[in-house]
Structures are given as structure tokens and as C-alpha cells.
PDB file of C-alpha atoms in Angstrom:
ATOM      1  CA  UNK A   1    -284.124 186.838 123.604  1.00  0.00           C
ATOM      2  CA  UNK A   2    -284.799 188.613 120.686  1.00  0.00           C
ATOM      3  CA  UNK A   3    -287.617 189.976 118.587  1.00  0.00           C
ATOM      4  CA  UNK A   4    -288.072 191.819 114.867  1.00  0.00           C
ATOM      5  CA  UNK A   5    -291.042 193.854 113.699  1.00  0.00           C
ATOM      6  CA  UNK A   6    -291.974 194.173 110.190  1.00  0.00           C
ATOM      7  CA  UNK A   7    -294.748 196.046 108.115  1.00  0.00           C
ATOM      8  CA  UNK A   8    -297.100 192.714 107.287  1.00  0.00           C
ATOM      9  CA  UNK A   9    -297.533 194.472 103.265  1.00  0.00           C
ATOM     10  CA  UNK A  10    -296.110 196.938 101.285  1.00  0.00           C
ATOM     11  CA  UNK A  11    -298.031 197.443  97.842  1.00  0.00           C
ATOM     12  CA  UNK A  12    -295.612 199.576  94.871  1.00  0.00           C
ATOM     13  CA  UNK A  13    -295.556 199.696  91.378  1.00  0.00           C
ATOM     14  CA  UNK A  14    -293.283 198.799  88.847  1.00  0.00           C
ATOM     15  CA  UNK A  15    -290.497 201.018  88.321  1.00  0.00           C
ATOM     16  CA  UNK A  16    -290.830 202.409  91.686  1.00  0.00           C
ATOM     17  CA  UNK A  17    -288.694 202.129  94.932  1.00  0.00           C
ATOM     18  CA  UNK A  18    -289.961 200.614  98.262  1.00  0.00           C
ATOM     19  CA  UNK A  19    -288.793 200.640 101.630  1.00  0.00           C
ATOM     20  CA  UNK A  20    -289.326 197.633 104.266  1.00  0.00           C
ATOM     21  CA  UNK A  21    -288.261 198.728 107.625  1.00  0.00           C
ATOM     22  CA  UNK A  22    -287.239 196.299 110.475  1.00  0.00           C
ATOM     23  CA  UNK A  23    -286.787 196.880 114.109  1.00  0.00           C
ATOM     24  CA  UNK A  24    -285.805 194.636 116.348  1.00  0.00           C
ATOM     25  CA  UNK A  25    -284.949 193.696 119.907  1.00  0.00           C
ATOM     26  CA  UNK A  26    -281.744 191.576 121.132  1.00  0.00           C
ATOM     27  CA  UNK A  27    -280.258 190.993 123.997  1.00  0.00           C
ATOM     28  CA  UNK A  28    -277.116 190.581 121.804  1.00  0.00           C
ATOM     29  CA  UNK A  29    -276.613 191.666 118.002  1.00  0.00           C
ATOM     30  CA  UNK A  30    -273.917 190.266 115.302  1.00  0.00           C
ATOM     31  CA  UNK A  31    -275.819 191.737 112.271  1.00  0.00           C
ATOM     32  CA  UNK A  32    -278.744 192.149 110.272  1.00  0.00           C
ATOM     33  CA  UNK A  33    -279.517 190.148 107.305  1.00  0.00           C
ATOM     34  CA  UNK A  34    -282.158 190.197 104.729  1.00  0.00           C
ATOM     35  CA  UNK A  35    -283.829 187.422 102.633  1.00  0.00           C
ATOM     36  CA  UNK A  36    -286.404 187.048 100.144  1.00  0.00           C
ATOM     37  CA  UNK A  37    -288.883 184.228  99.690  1.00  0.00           C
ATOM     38  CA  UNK A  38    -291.006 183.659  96.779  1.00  0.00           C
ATOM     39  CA  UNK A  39    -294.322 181.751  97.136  1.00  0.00           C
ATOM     40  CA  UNK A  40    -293.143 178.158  97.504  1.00  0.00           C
ATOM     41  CA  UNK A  41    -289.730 178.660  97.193  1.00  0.00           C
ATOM     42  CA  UNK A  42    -287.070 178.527  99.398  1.00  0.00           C
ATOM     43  CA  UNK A  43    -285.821 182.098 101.073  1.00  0.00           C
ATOM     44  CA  UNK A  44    -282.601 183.407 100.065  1.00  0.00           C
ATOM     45  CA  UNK A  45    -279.592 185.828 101.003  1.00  0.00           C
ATOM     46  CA  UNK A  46    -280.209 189.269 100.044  1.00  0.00           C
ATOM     47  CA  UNK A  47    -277.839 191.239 102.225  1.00  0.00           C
ATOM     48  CA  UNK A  48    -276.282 192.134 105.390  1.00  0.00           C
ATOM     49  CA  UNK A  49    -275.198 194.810 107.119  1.00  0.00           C
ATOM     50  CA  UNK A  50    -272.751 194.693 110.410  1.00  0.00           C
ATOM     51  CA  UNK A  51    -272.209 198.003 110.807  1.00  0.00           C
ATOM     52  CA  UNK A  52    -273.890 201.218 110.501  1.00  0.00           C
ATOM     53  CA  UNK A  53    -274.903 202.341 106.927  1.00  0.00           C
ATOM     54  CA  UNK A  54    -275.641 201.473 103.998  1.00  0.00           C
ATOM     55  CA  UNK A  55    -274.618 198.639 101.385  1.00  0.00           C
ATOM     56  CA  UNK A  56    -275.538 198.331  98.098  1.00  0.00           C
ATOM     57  CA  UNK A  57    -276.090 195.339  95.286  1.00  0.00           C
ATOM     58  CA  UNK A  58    -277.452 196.257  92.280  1.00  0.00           C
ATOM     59  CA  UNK A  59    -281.374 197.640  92.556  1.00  0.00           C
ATOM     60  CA  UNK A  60    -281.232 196.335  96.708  1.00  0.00           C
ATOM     61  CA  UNK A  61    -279.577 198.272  99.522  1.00  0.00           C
ATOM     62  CA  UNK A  62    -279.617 197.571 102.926  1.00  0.00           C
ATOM     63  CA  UNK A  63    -280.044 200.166 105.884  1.00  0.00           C
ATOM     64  CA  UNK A  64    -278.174 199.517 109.106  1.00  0.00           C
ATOM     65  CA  UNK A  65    -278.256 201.724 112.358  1.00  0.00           C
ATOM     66  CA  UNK A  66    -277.811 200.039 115.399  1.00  0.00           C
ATOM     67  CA  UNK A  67    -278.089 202.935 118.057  1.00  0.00           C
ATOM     68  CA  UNK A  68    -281.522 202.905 116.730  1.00  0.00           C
ATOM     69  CA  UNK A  69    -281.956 198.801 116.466  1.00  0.00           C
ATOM     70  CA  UNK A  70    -283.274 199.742 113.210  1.00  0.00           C
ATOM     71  CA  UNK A  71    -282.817 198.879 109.657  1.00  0.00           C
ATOM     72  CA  UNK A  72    -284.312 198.628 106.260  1.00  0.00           C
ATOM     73  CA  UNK A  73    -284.308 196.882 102.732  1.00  0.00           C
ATOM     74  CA  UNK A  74    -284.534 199.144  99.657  1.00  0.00           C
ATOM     75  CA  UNK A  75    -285.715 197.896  96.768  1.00  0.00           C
ATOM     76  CA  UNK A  76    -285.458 200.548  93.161  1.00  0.00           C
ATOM     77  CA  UNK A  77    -286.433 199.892  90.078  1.00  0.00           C
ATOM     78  CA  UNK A  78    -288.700 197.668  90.933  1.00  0.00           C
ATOM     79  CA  UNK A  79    -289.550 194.723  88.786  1.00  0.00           C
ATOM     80  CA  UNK A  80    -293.035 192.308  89.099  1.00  0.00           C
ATOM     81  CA  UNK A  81    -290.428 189.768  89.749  1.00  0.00           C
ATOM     82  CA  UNK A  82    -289.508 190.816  93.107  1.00  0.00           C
ATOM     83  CA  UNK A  83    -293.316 190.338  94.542  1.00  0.00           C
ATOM     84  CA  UNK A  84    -292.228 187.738  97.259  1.00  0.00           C
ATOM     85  CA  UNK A  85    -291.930 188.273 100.786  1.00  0.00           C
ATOM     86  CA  UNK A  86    -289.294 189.491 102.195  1.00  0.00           C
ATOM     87  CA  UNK A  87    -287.630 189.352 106.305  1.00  0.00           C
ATOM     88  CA  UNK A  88    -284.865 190.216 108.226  1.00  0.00           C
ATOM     89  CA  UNK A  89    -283.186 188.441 110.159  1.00  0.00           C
ATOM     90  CA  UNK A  90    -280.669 189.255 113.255  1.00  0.00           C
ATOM     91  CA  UNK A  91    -277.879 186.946 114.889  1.00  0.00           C
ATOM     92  CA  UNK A  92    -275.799 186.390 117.956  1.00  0.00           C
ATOM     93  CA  UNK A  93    -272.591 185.270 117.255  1.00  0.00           C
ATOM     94  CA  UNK A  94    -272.474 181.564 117.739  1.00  0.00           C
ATOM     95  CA  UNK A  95    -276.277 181.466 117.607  1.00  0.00           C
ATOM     96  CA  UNK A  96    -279.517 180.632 115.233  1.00  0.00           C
ATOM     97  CA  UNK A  97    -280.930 183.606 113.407  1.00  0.00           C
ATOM     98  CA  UNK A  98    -283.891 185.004 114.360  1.00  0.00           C
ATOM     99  CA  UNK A  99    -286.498 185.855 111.831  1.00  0.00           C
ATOM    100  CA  UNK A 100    -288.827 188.501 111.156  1.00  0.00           C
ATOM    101  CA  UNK A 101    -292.413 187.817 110.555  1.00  0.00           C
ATOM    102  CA  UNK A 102    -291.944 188.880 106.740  1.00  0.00           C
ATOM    103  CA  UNK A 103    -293.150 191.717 104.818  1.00  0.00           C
ATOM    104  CA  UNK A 104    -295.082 190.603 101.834  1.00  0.00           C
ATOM    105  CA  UNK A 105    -294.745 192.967  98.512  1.00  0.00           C
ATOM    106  CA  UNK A 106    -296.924 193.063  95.863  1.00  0.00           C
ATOM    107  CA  UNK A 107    -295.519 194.990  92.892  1.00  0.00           C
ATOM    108  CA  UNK A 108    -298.387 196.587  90.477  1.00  0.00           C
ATOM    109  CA  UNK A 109    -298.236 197.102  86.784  1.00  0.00           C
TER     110      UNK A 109
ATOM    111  CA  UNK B   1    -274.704 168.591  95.962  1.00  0.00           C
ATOM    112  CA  UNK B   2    -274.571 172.023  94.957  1.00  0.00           C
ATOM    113  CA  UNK B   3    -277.361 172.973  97.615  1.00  0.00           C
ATOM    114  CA  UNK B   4    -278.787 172.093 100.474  1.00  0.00           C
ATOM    115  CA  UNK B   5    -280.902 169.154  99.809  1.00  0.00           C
ATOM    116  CA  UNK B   6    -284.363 167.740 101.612  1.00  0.00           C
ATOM    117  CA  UNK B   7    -286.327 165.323 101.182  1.00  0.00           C
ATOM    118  CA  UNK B   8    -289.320 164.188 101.158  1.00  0.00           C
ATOM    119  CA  UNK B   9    -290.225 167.229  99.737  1.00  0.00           C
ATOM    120  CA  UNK B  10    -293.789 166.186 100.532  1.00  0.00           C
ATOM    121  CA  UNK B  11    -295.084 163.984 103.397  1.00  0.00           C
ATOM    122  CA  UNK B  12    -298.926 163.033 104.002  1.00  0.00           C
ATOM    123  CA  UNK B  13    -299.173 161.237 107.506  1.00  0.00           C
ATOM    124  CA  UNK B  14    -302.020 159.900 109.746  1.00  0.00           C
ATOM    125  CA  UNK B  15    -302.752 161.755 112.586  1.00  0.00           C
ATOM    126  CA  UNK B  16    -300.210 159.941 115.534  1.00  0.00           C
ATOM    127  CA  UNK B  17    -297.660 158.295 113.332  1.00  0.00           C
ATOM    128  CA  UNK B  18    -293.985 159.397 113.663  1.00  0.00           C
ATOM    129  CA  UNK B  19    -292.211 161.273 110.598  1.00  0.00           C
ATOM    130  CA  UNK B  20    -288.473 161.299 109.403  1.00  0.00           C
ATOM    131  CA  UNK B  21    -287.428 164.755 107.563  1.00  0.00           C
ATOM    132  CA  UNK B  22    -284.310 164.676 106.275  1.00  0.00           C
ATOM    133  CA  UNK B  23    -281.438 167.421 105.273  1.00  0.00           C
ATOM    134  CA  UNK B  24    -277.920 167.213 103.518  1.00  0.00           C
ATOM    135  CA  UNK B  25    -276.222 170.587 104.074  1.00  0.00           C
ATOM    136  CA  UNK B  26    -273.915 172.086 101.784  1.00  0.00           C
ATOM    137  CA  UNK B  27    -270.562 170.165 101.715  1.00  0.00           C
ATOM    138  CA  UNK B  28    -268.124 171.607 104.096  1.00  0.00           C
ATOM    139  CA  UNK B  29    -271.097 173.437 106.247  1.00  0.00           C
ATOM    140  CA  UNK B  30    -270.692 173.115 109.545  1.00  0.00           C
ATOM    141  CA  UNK B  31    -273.561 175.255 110.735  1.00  0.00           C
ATOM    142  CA  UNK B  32    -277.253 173.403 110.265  1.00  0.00           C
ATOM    143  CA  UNK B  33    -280.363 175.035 111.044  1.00  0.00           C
ATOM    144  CA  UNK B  34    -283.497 173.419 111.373  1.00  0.00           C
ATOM    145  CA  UNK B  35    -287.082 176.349 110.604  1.00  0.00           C
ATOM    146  CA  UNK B  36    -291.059 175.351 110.460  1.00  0.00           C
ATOM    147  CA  UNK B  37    -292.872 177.667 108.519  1.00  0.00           C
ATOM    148  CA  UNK B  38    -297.324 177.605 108.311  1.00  0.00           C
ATOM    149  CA  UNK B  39    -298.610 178.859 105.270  1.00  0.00           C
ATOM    150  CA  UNK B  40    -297.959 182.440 105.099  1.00  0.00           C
ATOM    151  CA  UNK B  41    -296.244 182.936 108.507  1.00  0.00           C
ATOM    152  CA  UNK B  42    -292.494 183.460 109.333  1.00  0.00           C
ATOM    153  CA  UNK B  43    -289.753 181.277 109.962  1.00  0.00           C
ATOM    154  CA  UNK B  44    -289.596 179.505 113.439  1.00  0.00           C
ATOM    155  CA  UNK B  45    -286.894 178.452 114.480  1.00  0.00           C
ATOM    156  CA  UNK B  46    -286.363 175.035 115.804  1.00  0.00           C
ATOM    157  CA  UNK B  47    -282.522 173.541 116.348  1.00  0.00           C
ATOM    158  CA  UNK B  48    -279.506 174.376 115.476  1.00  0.00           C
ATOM    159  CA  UNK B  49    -276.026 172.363 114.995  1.00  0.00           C
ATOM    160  CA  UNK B  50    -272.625 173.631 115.091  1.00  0.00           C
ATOM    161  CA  UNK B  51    -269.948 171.341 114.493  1.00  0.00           C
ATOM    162  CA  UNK B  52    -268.943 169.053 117.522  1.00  0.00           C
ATOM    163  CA  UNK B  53    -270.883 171.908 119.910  1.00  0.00           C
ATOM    164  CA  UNK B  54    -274.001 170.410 121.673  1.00  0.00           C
ATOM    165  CA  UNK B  55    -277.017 171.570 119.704  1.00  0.00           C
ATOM    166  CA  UNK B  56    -279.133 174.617 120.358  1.00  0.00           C
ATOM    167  CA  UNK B  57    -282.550 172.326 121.163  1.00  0.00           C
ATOM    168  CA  UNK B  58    -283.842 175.467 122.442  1.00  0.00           C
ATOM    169  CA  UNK B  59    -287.108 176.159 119.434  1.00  0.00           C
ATOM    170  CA  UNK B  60    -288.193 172.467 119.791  1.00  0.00           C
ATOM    171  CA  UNK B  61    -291.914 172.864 121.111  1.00  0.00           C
ATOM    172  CA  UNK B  62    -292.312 169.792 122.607  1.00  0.00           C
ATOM    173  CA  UNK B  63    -290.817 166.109 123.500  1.00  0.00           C
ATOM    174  CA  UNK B  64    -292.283 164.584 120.439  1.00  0.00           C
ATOM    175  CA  UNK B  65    -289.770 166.907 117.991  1.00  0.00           C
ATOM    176  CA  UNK B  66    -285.815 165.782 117.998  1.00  0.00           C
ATOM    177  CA  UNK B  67    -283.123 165.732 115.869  1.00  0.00           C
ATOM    178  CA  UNK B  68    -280.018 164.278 114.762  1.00  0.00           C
ATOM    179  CA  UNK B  69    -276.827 164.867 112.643  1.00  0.00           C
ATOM    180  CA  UNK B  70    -274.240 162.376 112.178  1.00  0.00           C
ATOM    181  CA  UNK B  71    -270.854 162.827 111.568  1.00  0.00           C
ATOM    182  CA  UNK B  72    -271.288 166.617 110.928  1.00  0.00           C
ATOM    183  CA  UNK B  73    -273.286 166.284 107.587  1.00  0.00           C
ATOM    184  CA  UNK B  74    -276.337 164.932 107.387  1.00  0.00           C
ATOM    185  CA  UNK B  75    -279.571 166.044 109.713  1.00  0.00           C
ATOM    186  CA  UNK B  76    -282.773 163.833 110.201  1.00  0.00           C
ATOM    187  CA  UNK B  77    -285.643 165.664 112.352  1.00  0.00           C
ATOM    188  CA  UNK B  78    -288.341 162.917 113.911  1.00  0.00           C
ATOM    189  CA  UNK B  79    -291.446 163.671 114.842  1.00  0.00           C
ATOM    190  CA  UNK B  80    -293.571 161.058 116.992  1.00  0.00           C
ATOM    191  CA  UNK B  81    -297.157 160.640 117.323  1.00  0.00           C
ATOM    192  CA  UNK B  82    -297.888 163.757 114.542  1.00  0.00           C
ATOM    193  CA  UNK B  83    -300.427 166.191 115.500  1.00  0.00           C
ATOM    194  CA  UNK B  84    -302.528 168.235 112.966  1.00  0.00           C
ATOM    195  CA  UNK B  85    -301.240 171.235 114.425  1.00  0.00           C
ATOM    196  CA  UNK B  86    -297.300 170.324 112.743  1.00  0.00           C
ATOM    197  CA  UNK B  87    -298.568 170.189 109.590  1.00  0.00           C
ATOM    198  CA  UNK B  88    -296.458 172.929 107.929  1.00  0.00           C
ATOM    199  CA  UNK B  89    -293.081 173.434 105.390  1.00  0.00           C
ATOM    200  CA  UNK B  90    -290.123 172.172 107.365  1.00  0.00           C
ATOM    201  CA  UNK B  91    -287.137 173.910 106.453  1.00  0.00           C
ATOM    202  CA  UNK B  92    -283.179 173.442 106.656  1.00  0.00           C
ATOM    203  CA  UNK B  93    -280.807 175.637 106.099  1.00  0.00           C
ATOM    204  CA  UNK B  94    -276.705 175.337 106.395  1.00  0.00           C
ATOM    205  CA  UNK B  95    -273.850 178.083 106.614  1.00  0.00           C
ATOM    206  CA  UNK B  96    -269.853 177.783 106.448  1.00  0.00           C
ATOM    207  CA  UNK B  97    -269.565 178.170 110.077  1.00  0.00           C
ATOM    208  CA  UNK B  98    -271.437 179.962 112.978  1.00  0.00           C
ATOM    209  CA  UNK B  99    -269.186 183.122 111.883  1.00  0.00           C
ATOM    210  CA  UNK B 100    -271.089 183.417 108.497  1.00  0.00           C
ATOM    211  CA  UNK B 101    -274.170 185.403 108.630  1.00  0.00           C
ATOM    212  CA  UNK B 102    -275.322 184.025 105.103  1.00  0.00           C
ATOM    213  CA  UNK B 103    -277.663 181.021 105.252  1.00  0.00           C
ATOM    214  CA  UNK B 104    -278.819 178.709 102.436  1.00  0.00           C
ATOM    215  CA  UNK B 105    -282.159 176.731 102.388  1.00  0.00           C
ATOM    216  CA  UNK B 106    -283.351 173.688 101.269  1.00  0.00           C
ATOM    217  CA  UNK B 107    -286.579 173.986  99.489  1.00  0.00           C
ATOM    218  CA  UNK B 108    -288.278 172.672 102.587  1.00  0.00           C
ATOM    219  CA  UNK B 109    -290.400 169.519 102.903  1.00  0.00           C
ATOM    220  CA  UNK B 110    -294.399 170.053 103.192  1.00  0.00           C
ATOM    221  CA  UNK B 111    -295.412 167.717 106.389  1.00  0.00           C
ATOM    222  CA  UNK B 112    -299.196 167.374 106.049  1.00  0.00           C
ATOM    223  CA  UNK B 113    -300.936 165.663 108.689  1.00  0.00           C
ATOM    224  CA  UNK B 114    -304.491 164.027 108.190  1.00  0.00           C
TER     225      UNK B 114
END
């Protein structure tokens, strides 16, 4: 089976950049994918990461390192519009994804 | 459609009456993913459908959740004799195939159950 921890909140303000770590354990791992989720709103693709390192889109990178079953979402720059909650998410080929239990950030003015 | 669709995209039911949630994945999806979500929790996961494959029934938690897709589009998820306990935001999600590691979500349909 499989299993991902999260940090439950992160707090920042705007303008500043945030880390959300994940962790997780899998009998069997495809990648590591990260979505955000506004309140009542449907979650969405933010990134993934297959291999080790890191990829970038825009003001979000994502953190891979899978000796470590570790990863984590970067957010710069950051804007009030990006308070939402946000979770990983890890796969076997072939098989559902597995969610986090979601880190909710609040961004400050 | 452009994205996946749901509906109802709210449903108030009596205690012990059965429930139809519906989903129309993304044309040409052939991966479907059924998620319940309670207010402020995560995403559980429920079933999953890949093309002709037998689903993945393995999230259902109990005998009164199944679900259905016919002809490799359209998903309906019943739920008999409702509980108070399944009220939550039912959510579907679809990807290009089980090789894709990007999913894409319905806005989810609110099951409330009084």
C-alpha cells in the first residue's frame, strides 16, 4: 500500500516563498504529482516529477528525491491567490493515485 | 465537453434512500477515477476504471457503494440505503490513459444526507 505525510498548515506572506514537503510510503512508485484545491473548487495539476530533481513552471517548482521518498512543492512570489490547499499525490503504474492529506496555505498581506 | 463533467452538483437525500452520481470524463479518457472528500479532509479514493481492464473496486467501503461505466465513457456511482456518515463532495476525475500521471476533476457533486 501506500501512504503520504503532509504539514496540515503552512502560514506565509505575500511576496514570500513557501515550502510544502511530502513524504511518502509505496510499495511501488511511478511519480509524484502535485495539485492545488481552492475552497470549493475542484483540485488541479500543478506538477510532477519522475525523476530526481527539480522542475520548474513559472513561480511553482517541484522537488523530487526518491532515495529519500521525499519531495516538495515550492511556491515564490507568492500571491493571496494561491491560499488553497495543496497535496501530493504518488502513483503505481497502472494504478489510482494516492493522495496526501493536503497542506492548507494561508498567504498574509 | 471541454472538462470533466458531474452532476448533480448537489444532492439532499433521506437517510436510507439510494443515490445516482454521475461523471462524463474528458472525451478520449480512458482512465476514470472515482474520490470522496469530507469537508476539509483529503481525497479518498474509491474506484478506478481503465479501459476494458476490470475495475480497481478496491476504496469502496462497503456493499452499499458500486459503480458503473458503459462503453468506456460515462461513470454512474450508486449508493443504496444512504447513511449520514456519506454525506460528503464526491469527486471524478479522468486521465488519457493509466500512463498519464496528470488527472482532471470534475467539480464534484455535494451528497448531503438528512
Amino acid at each position: 500500500g501506500q501512504s503520504l505525510e503532509q504539514p496540515s498548515e503552512v502560514t506565509a506572506v505575500e511576496g514570500a516563498i513557501v515550502q510544502i514537503n511530502c513524504t511518502y510510503q509505496t510499495s511501488g512508485f511511478y511519480g509524484l504529482s502535485w495539485y492545488q484545491q481552492h475552497d470549493g473548487g475542484a483540485p488541479t495539476f500543478l506538477s510532477y516529477n519522475a525523476l530526481d530533481g527539480l522542475e520548474e513552471t513559472g513561480r511553482f517548482s517541484s522537488f523530487l528525491s526518491r532515495s529519500d521518498s521525499y519531495g516538495y512543492l515550492l511556491l515564490q512570489e507568492l500571491q493571496m491567490k494561491d491560499s488553497a490547499s495543496y497535496f501530493c499525490a504518488v502513483r503505481n503504474y497502472g494504478q489510482n493515485f494516492v493522495f496526501g492529506p493536503g497542506t492548507r496555505l494561508s498567504v498574509l498581506p | 465537453g471541454a472538462g470533466v463533467s458531474q452532476s448533480p452538483s448537489n444532492k439532499v437525500t433521506e437517510k436510507g434512500k439510494d443515490v445516482e452520481l454521475r461523471c462524463d470524463p474528458i472525451s478520449g479518457h480512458t482512465a476514470l477515477y472515482w474520490y470522496r472528500q469530507s469537508l476539509g479532509q483529503g481525497l479518498e479514493f474509491l474506484i478506478y476504471f481503465q479501459g476494458n481492464s476490470a475495475p480497481d473496486k478496491s476504496g469502496l467501503p462497503s456493499d452499499r457503494f458500486s459503480a458503473e461505466r458503459t462503453g468506456g465513457s460515462v461513470s454512474t456511482l450508486t449508493i443504496q440505503r444512504t447513511q449520514q456518515e456519506d454525506s460528503a463532495v464526491y469527486l471524478c476525475a479522468s486521465s488519457l490513459s493509466d500512463s498519464f500521471n496528470e488527472a482532471f476533476f470534475g467539480q464534484g457533486t455535494r451528497l448531503t444526507v438528512v
